[in-house]
CSV table of C-alpha atoms in Angstrom, one decimal:
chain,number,residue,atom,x,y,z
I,1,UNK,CA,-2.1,2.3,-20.7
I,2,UNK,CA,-1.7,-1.3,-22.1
I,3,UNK,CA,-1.2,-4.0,-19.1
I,4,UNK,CA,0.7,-6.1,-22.3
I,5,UNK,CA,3.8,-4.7,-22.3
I,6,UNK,CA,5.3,-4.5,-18.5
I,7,UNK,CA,7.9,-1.7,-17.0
I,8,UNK,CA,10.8,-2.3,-18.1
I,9,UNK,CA,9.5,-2.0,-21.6
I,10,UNK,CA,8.2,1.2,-20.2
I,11,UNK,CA,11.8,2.4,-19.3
I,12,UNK,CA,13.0,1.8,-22.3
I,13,UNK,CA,10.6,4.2,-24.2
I,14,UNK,CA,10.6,6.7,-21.9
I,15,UNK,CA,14.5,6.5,-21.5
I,16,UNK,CA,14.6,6.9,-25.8
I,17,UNK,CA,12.2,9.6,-25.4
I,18,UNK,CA,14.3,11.7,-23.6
I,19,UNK,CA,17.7,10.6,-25.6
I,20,UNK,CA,19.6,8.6,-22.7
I,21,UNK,CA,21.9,5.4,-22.7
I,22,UNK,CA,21.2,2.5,-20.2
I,23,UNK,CA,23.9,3.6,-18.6
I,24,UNK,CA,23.0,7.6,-18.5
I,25,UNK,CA,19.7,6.0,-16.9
I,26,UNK,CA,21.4,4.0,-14.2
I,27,UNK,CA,23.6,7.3,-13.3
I,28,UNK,CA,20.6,9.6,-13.5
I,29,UNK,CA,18.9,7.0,-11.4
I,30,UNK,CA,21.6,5.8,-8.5
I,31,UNK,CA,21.2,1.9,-10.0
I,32,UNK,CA,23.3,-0.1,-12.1
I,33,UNK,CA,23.3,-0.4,-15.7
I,34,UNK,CA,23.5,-4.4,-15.3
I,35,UNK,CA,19.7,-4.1,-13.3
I,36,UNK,CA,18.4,-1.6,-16.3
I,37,UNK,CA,19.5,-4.2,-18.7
I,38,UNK,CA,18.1,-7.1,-16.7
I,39,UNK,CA,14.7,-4.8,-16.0
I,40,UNK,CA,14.5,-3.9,-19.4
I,41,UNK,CA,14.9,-7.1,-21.2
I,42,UNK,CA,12.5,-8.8,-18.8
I,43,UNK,CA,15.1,-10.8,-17.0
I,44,UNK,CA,14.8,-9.3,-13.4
I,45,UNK,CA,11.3,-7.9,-12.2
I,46,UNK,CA,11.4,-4.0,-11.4
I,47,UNK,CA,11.6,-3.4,-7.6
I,48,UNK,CA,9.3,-0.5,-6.5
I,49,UNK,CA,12.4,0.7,-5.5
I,50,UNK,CA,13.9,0.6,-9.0
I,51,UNK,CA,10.6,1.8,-10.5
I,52,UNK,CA,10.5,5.0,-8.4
I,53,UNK,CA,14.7,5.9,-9.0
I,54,UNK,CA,13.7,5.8,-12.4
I,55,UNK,CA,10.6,7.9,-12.6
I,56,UNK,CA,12.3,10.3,-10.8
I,57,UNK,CA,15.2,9.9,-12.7
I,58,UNK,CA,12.8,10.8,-16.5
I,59,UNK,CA,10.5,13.9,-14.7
I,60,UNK,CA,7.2,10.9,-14.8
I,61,UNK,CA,5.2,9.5,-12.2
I,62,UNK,CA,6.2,6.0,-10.9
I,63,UNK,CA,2.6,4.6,-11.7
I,64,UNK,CA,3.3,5.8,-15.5
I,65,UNK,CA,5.9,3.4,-15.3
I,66,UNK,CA,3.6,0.8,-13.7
I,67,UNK,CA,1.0,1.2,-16.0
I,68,UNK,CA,-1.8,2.2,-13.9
I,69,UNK,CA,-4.6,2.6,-13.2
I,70,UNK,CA,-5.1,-0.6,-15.3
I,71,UNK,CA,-7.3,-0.1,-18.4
I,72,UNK,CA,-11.2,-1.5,-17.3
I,73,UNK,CA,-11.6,-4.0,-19.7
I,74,UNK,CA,-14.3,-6.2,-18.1
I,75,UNK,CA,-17.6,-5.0,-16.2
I,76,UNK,CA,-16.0,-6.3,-13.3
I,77,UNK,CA,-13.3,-3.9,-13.5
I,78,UNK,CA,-15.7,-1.3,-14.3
I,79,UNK,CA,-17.6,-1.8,-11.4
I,80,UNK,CA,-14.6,-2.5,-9.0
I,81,UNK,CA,-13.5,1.6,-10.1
I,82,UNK,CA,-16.9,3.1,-10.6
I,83,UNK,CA,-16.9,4.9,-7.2
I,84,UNK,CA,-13.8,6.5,-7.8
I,85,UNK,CA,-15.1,9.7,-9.6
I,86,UNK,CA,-17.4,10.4,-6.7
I,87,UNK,CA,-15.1,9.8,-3.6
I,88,UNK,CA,-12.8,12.3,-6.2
I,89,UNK,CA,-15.5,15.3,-5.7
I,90,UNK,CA,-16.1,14.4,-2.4
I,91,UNK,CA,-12.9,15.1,-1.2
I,92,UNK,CA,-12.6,18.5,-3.4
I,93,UNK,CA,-15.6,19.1,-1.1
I,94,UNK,CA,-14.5,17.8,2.0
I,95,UNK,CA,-14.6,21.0,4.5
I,96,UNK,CA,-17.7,22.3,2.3
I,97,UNK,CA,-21.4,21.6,3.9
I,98,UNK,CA,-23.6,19.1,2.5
I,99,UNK,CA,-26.6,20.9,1.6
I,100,UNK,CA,-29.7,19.0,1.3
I,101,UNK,CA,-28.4,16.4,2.8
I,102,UNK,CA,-30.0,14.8,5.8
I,103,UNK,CA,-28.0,12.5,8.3
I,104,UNK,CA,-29.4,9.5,10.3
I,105,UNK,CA,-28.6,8.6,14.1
I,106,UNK,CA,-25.1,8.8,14.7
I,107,UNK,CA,-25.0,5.2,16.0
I,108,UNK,CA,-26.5,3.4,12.7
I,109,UNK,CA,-24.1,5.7,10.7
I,110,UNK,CA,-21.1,4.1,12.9
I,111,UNK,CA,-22.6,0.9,12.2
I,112,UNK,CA,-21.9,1.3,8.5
I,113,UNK,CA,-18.4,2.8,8.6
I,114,UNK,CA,-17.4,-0.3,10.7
I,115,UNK,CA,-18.8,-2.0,8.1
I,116,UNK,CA,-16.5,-0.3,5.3
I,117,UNK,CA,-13.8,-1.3,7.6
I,118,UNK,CA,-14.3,-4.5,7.1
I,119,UNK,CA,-14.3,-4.7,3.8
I,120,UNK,CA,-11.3,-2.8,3.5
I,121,UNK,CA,-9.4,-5.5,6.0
I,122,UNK,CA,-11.5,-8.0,3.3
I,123,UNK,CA,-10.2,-6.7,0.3
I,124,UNK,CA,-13.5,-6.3,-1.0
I,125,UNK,CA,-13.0,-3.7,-3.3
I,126,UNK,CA,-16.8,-3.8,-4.7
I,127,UNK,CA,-18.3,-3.1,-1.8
I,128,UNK,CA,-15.7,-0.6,-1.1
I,129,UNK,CA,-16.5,1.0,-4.6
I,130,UNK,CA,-19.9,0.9,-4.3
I,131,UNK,CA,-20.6,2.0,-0.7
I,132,UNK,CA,-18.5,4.5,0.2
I,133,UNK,CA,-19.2,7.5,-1.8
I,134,UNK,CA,-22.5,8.0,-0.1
I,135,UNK,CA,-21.0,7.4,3.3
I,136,UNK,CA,-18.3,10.1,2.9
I,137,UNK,CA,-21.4,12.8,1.8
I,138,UNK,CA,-23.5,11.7,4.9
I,139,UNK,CA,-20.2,12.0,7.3
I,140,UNK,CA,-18.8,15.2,5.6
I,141,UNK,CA,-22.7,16.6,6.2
I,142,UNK,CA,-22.3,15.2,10.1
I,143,UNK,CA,-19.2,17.0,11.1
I,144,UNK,CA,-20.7,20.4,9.3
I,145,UNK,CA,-24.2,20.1,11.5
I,146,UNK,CA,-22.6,19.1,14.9
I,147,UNK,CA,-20.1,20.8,17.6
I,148,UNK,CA,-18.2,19.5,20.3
I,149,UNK,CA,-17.9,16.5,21.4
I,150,UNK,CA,-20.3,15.1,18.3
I,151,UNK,CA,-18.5,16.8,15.9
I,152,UNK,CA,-14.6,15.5,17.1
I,153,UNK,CA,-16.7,12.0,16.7
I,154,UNK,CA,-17.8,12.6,13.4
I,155,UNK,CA,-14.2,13.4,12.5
I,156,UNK,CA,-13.2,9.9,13.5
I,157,UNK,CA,-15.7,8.4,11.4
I,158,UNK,CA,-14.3,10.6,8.7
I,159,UNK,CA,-10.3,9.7,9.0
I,160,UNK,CA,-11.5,5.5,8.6
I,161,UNK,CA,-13.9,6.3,5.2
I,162,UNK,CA,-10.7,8.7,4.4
I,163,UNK,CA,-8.4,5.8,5.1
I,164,UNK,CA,-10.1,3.3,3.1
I,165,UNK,CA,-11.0,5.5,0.1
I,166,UNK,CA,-6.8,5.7,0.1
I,167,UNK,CA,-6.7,1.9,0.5
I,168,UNK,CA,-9.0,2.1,-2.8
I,169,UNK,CA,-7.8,4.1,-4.8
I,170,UNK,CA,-3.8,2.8,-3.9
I,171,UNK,CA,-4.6,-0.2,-4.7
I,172,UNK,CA,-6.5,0.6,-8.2
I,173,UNK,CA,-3.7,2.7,-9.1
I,174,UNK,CA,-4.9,6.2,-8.5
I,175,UNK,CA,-2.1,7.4,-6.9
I,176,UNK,CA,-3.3,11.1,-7.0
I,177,UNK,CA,-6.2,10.7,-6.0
I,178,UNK,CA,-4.4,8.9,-2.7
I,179,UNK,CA,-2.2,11.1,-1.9
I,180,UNK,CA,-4.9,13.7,-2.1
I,181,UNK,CA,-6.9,11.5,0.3
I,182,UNK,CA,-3.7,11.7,2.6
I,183,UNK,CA,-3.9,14.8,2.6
I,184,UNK,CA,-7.6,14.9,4.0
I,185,UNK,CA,-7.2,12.6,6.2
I,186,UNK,CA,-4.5,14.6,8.0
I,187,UNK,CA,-7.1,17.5,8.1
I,188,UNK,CA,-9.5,15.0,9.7
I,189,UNK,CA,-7.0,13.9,12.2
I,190,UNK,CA,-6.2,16.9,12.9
I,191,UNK,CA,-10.4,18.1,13.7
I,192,UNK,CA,-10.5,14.9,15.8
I,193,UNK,CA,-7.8,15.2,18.0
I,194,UNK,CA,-6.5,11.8,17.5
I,195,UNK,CA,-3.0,10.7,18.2
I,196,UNK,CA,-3.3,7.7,16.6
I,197,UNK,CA,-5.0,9.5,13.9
I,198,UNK,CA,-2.4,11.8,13.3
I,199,UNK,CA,0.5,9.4,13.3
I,200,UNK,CA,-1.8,7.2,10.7
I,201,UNK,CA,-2.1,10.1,8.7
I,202,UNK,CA,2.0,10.8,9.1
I,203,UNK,CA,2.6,7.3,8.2
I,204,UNK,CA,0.7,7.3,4.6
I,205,UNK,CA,2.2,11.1,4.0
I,206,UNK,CA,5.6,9.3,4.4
I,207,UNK,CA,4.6,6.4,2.9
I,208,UNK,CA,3.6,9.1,-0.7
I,209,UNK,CA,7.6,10.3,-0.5
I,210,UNK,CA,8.9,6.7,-0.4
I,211,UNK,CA,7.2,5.7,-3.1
I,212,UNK,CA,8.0,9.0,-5.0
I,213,UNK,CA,11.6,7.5,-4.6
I,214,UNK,CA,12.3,10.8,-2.2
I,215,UNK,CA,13.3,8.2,0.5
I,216,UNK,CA,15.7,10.7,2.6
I,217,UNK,CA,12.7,13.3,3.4
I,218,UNK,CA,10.5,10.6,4.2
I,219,UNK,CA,13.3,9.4,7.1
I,220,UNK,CA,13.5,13.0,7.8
I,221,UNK,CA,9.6,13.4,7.7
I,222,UNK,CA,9.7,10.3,9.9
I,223,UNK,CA,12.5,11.6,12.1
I,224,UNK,CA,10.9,14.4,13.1
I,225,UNK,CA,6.9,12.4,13.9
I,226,UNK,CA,9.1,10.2,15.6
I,227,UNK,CA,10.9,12.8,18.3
I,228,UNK,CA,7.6,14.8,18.5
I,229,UNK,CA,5.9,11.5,20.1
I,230,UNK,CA,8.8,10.5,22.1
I,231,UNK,CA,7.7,12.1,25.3
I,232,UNK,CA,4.9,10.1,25.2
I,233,UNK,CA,6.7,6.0,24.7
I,234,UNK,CA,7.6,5.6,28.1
I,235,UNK,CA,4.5,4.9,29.9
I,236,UNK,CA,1.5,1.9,28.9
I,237,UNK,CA,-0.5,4.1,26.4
I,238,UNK,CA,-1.5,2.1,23.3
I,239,UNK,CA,-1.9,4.7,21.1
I,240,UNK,CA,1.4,6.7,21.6
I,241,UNK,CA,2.9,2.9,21.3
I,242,UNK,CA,1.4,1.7,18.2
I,243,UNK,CA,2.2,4.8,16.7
I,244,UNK,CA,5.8,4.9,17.8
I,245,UNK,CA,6.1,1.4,16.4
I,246,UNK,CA,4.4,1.7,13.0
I,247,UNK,CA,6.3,4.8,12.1
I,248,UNK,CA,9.3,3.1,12.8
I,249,UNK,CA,8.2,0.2,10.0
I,250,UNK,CA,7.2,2.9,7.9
I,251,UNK,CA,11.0,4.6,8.3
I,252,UNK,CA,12.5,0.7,7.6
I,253,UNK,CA,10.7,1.0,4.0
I,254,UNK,CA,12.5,3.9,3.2
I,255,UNK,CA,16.0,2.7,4.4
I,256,UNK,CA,15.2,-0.4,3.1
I,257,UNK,CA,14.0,1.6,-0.3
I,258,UNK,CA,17.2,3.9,-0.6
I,259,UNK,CA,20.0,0.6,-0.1
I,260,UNK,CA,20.0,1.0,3.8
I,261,UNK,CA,19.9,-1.9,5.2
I,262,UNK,CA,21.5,-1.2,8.4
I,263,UNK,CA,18.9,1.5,8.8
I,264,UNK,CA,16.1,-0.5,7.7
I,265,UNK,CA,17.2,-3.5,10.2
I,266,UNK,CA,17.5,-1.2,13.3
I,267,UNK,CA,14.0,0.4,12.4
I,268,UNK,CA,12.7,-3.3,11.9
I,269,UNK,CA,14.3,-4.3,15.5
I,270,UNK,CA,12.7,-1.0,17.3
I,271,UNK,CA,9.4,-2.2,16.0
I,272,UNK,CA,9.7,-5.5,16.8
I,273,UNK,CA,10.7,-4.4,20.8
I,274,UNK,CA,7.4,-1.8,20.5
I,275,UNK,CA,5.1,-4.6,19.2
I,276,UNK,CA,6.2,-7.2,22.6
I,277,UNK,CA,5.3,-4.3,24.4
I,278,UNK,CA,1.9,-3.7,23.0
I,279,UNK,CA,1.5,-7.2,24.0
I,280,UNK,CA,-1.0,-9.7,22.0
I,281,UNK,CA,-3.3,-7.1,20.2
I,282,UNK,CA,-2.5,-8.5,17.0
I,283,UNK,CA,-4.9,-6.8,14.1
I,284,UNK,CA,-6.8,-5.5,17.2
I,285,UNK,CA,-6.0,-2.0,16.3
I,286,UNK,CA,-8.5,-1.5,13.7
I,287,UNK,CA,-6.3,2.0,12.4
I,288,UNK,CA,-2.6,0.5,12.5
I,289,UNK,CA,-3.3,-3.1,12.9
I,290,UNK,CA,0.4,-3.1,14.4
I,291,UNK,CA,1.2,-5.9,16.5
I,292,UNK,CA,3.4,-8.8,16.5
I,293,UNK,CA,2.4,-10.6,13.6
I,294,UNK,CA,1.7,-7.9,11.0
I,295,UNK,CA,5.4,-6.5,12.5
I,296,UNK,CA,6.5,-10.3,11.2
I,297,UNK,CA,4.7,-9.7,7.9
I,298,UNK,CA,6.6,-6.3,7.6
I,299,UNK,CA,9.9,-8.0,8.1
I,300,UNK,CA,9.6,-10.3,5.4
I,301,UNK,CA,8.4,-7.0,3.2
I,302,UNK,CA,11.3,-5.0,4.4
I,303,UNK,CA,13.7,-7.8,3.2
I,304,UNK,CA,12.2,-8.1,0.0
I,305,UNK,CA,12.6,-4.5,-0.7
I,306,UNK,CA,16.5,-5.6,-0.2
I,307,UNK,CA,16.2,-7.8,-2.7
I,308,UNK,CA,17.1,-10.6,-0.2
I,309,UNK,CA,14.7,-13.3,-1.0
I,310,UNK,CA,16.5,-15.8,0.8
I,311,UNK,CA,16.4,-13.8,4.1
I,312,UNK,CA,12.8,-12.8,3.5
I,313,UNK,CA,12.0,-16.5,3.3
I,314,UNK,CA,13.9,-17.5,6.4
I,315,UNK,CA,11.8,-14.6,8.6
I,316,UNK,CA,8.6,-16.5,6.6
I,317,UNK,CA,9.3,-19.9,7.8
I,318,UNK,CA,8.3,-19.5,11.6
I,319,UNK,CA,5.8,-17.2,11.0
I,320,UNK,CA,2.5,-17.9,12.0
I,321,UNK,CA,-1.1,-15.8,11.5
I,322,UNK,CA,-3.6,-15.3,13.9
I,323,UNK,CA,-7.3,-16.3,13.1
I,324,UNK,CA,-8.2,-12.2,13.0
I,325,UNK,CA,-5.8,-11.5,10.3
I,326,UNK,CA,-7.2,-9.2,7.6
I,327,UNK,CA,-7.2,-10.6,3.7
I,328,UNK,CA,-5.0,-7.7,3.1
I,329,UNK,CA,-2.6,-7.7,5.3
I,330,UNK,CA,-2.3,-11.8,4.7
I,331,UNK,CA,-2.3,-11.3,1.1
I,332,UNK,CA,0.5,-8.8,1.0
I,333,UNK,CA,2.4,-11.5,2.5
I,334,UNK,CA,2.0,-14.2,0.2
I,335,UNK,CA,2.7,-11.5,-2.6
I,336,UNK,CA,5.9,-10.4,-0.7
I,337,UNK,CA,6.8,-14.2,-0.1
I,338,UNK,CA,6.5,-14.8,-4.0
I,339,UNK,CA,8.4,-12.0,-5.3
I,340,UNK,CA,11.1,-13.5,-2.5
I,341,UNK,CA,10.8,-17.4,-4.0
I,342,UNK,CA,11.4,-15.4,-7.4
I,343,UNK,CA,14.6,-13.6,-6.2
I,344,UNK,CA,15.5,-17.0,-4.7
I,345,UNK,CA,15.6,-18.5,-7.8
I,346,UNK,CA,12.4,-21.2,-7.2
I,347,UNK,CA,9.5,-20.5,-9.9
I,348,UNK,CA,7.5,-23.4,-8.4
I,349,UNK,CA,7.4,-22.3,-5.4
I,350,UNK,CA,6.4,-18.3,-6.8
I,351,UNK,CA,4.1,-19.4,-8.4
I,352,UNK,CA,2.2,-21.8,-6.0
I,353,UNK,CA,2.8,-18.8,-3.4
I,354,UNK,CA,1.1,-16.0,-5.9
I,355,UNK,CA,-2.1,-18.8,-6.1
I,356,UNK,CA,-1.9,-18.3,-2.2
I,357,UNK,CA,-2.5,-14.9,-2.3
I,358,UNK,CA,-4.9,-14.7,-5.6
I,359,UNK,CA,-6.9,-17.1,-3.0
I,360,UNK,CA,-6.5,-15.5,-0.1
I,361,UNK,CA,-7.4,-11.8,-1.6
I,362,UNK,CA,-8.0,-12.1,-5.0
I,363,UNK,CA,-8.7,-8.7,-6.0
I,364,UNK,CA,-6.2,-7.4,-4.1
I,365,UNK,CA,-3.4,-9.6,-6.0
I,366,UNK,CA,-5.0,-9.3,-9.4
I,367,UNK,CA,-4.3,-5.7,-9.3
I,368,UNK,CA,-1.0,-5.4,-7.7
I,369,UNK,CA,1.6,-4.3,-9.7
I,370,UNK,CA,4.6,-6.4,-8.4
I,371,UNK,CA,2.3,-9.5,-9.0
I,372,UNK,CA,2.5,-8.5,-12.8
I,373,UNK,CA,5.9,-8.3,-12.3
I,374,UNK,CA,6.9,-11.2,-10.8
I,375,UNK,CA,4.6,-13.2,-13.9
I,376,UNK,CA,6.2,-11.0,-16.6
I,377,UNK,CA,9.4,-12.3,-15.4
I,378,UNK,CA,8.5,-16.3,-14.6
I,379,UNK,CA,7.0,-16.3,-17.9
I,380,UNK,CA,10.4,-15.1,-19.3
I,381,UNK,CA,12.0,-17.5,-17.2
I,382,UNK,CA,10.0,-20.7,-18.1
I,383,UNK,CA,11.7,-22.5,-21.2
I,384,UNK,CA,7.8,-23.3,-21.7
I,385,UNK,CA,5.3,-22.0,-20.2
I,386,UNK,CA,2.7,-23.9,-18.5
I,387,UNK,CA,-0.6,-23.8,-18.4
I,388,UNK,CA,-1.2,-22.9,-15.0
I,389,UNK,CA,1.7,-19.7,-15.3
I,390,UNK,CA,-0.5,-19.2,-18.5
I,391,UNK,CA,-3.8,-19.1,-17.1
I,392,UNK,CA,-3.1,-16.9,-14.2
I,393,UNK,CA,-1.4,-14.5,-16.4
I,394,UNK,CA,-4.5,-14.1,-17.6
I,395,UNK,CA,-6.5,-13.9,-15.3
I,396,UNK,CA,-3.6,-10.9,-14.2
I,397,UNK,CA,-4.9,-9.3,-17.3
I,398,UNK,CA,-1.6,-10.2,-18.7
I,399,UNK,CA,-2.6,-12.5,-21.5
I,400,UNK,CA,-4.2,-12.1,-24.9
């Protein structure tokens, strides 16, 4: 699909296609017809929670409506996506053994899935792209050879490639292919034994409903991970902990996604108490990274998904990162903090913020589509464009 025309010019086709009003939309979807009009005509930017309400609303998916996966119009982007088709047939494969395929020492194999790691937390979707699909044969070859112990080890090895072939293809807007990946890494969790495994894989299961815009399963999905684990919060172990906190940021999304904000705040508060608990392993935990500061990014997240950008930027003020933050956690922020600037009603500041995070994680913020949004809608804004709004819009892809 065409990044040059954005979502709410999406809406409207789709919402002809099927014969409905603005105002049959904003019923069928739970918003108001003011926000379809404002979405529509380019005024306002589509939330995620607006884009998924009305995907659900027409029968389509919500990355229909977003547009993605973006056409590859540059060898860049060609190369960025290349290893997509082969991480797809690995994971068709993933409980098949690897014939032919011969597997070196365990330890230089871990070597190089700490290395994918990294370039995950890096945003370095190349490397990603190009290194992975070879890694996931070798590992999915491992855990059919070994047993035991060796085997519950290779699984381990298995859920991190799983969860950065979801960060992947998430973020290039192959949102089958992720939740498929979701799906294999709760298989893999499952083989390993893992707790925190387990509740990783719960947390990206719930985070596929949210963004389906079937927000009250996921808080009953979430519910439910949440009072299985319970038993196990009262004592010092980190990995019951992190996992009791991040599922309770992943529950605050969808509160905050389905209008409650008391909800969202309460889950945000419980998180907050679980991350002073855990102490100062900020972006320590290589599987959750939840801590205190990566908490603090998630509040100022959970308050843009309220559309409250002047609260989002209040919990940004004080907000300091430490030196181990990953690109991608510290480039959602300044994407978050933008699209917060934008509801506030300051275009300089959105825009100097989205050159923060094009900086800070380039590819990461050239292909996300809230970025596109928030330009679709300065431009709109700006009696005259600049040069500057100009030139990253194209460099978004946005421009002619």
């Amino acid at each position: 699909m065409s990044t040059q025309i954005g979502v709410g010019q999406r809406v409207a086709e789709m919402r002809k296609l099927v014969g409905w009003s603005q105002p049959r939309l904003a019923a069928e979807a739970h918003v108001s017809v003011s926000l379809v009009r404002a979405v529509e005509q380019g005024r306002a930017p589509a939330s995620a929670a607006f884009v998924s309400s009305c995907a659900r609303a027409l029968k389509v998916a919500p990355a229909e409506l977003l547009g993605q996966p973006y056409p590859r119009t540059t060898t860049e982007q060609s190369d960025v996506a290349a290893g997509i088709a082969v991480i797809r047939v690995e994971l068709a494969a993933h409980d098949l053994p690897a014939p032919g395929v011969e597997t070196r020492p365990f330890a230089e194999i871990a070597a190089d899935v700490a290395q994918i790691r990294r370039h995950r937390r890096e945003t370095n979707f190349y490397r990603l792209s190009s290194e992975l699909p070879a890694l996931l044969t070798e590992v999915r070859a491992l855990v059919h050879s070994t047993q035991g112990r060796q085997r519950e080890k290779g699984f381990l090895l298995l859920c991190e490639l799983y969860t950065s072939s979801r960060s992947l293809a998430h973020k290039l807007g192959y949102t089958d292919l992720a939740t498929l990946v979701v799906e294999r890494m709760a298989w893999a969790a499952a083989m390993s034994g893992s707790r925190l495994w387990m509740a990783c894989a719960q947390f990206h299961r719930a985070s596929v409903l949210t963004s389906a815009g079937d927000w009250h399963t996921a808080a009953a999905y979430l519910d439910k991970c949440r009072h299985d684990l319970e038993p196990e919060i009262d004592g010092t172990d980190l990995e019951s902990l992190i996992s009791w906190g991040s599922l309770h940021l992943q529950s605050g999304l969808a509160a905050a996604r389905s209008g409650n904000r008391d909800a969202a705040d309460a889950h945000l508060a419980e998180a907050q108490s679980t991350a002073a608990r855990v102490g100062t392993l900020d972006f320590h935990d290589p599987v959750m990274n939840f801590g205190r500061a990566n908490t603090d990014i998630w509040s100022v997240g959970l308050a843009v998904e309220m559309l409250d950008g002047t609260e989002a930027i209040k919990r940004a003020e004080n907000l300091i990162l430490p030196a181990n933050t990953p690109k991608s956690r510290a480039g959602h922020l300044y994407i978050d903090l933008a699209r917060a600037f934008l509801l506030h009603g300051d275009r300089t500041k959105t825009l100097d913020t989205l050159n923060t995070a094009r900086k800070i994680a380039p590819t990461q913020t050239r292909y996300h589509p809230m970025v596109h949004e928030t330009v679709r809608v300065l431009a709109r804004q700006e009696a005259r464009s600049t040069e500057s709004l100009r030139g990253f819009a194209r460099w978004c892809g946005l421009g002619q």
